[in-house]
C-alpha positions as MATLAB code, in Angstrom:
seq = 'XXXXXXXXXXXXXXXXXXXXXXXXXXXXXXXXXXXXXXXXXXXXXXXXXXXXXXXXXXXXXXXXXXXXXXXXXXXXXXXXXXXXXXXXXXXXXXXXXXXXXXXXXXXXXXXXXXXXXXXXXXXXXXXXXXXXXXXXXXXXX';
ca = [
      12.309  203.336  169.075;
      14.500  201.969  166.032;
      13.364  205.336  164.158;
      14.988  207.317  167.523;
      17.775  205.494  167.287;
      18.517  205.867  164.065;
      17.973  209.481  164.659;
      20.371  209.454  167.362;
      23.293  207.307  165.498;
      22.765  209.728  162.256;
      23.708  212.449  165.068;
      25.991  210.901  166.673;
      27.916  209.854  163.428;
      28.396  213.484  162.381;
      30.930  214.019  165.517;
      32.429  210.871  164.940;
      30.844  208.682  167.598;
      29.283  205.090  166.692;
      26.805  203.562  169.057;
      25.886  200.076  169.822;
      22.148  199.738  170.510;
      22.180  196.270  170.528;
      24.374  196.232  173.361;
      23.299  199.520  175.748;
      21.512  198.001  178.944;
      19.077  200.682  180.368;
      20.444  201.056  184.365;
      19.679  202.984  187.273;
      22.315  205.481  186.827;
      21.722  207.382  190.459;
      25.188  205.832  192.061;
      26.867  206.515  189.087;
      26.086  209.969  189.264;
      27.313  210.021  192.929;
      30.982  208.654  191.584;
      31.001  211.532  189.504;
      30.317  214.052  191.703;
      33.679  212.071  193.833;
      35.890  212.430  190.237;
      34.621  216.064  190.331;
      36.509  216.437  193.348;
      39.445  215.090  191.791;
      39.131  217.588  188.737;
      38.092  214.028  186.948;
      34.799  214.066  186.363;
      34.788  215.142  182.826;
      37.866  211.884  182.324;
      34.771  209.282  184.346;
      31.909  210.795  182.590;
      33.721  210.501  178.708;
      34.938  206.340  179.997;
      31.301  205.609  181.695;
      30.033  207.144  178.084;
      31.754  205.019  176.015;
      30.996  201.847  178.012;
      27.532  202.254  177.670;
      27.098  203.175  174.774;
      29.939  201.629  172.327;
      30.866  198.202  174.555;
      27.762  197.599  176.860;
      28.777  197.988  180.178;
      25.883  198.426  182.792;
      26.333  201.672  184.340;
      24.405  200.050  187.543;
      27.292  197.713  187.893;
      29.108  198.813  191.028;
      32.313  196.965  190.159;
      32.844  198.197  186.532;
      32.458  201.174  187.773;
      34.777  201.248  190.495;
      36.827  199.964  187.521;
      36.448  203.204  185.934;
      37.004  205.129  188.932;
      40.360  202.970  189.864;
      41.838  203.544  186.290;
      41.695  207.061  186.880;
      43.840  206.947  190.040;
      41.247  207.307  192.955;
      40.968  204.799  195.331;
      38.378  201.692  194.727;
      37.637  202.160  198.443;
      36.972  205.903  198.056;
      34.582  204.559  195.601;
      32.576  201.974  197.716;
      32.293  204.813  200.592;
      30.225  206.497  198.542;
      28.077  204.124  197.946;
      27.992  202.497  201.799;
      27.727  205.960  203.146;
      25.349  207.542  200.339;
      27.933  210.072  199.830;
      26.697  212.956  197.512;
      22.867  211.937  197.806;
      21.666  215.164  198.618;
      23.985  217.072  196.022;
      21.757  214.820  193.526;
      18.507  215.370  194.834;
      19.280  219.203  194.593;
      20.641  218.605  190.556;
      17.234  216.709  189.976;
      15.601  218.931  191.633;
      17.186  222.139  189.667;
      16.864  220.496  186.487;
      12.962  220.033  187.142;
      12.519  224.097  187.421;
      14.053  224.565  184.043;
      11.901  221.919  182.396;
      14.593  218.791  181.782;
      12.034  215.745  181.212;
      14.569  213.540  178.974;
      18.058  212.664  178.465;
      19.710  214.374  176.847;
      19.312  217.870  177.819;
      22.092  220.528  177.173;
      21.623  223.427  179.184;
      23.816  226.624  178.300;
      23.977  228.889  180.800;
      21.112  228.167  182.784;
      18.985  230.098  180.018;
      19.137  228.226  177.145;
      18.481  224.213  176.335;
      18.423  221.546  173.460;
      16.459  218.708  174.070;
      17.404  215.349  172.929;
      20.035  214.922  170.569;
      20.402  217.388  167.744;
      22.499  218.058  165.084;
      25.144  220.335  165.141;
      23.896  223.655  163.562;
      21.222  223.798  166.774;
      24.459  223.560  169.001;
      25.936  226.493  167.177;
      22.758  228.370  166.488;
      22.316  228.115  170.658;
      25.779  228.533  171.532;
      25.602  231.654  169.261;
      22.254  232.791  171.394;
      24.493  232.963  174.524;
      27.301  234.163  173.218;
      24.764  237.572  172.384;
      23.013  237.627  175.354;
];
């Protein structure tokens, strides 16, 4: 796992992000994924993802947390209670079954998984000439 991570920071480093391993608590990450698909509404989902990313992985936050997250979603500008109808009401539940589902039938058995347009996909973290080299694939195609 250290040799992974190590991987992973050496990857991360070359795009300027630093990771905390020492902090990151694994989570159930299945209501977070329901907020998103809520900020995605509010063209804000990229803005939720990018804060719920750096939480986890730079300060530690536990992305199964309902109120840090509703946090997130607050500073952002939607409503906290917008945010705990989704969860009371299991808002966006089937929407994530069908993304699990859909990312079973191209093969996705990790995070992360890049998939570029719905053809081509990097598994795991890799370093930036196999984003280029892929990007470049679809770009022909």
């Amino acid at each position: 796992m250290r040799e992974f991570e190590g991987e992973l920071q050496r990857h991360a480093n070359e795009v300027g992000l630093h990771f905390d391993f020492t902090k990151m608590i694994p989570a159930n990450t299945q209501h977070a994924h329901r907020l998103a698909k809520l900020m995605a509404h509010y063209n804000l989902e990229y803005q939720f993802t990018e804060a719920l990313m750096a939480g986890h992985f730079i300060e530690g936050q536990d992305l199964a947390d309902d109120h840090y997250l509703y946090d997130v979603v607050e500073s952002l500008g939607v409503a906290r209670h917008e945010a705990m109808s989704v969860r009371e009401k299991s808002v966006y539940s089937e929407q994530l079954e069908q993304d699990c589902y859909d990312a079973q039938q191209i093969g996705v058995e990790s995070a992360p998984f890049f998939v570029f347009d719905n053809r081509f996909g990097i598994i795991g973290a890799e370093s930036i000439a196999v984003f280029e080299r892929t990007i470049q694939q679809v770009l022909q195609t």
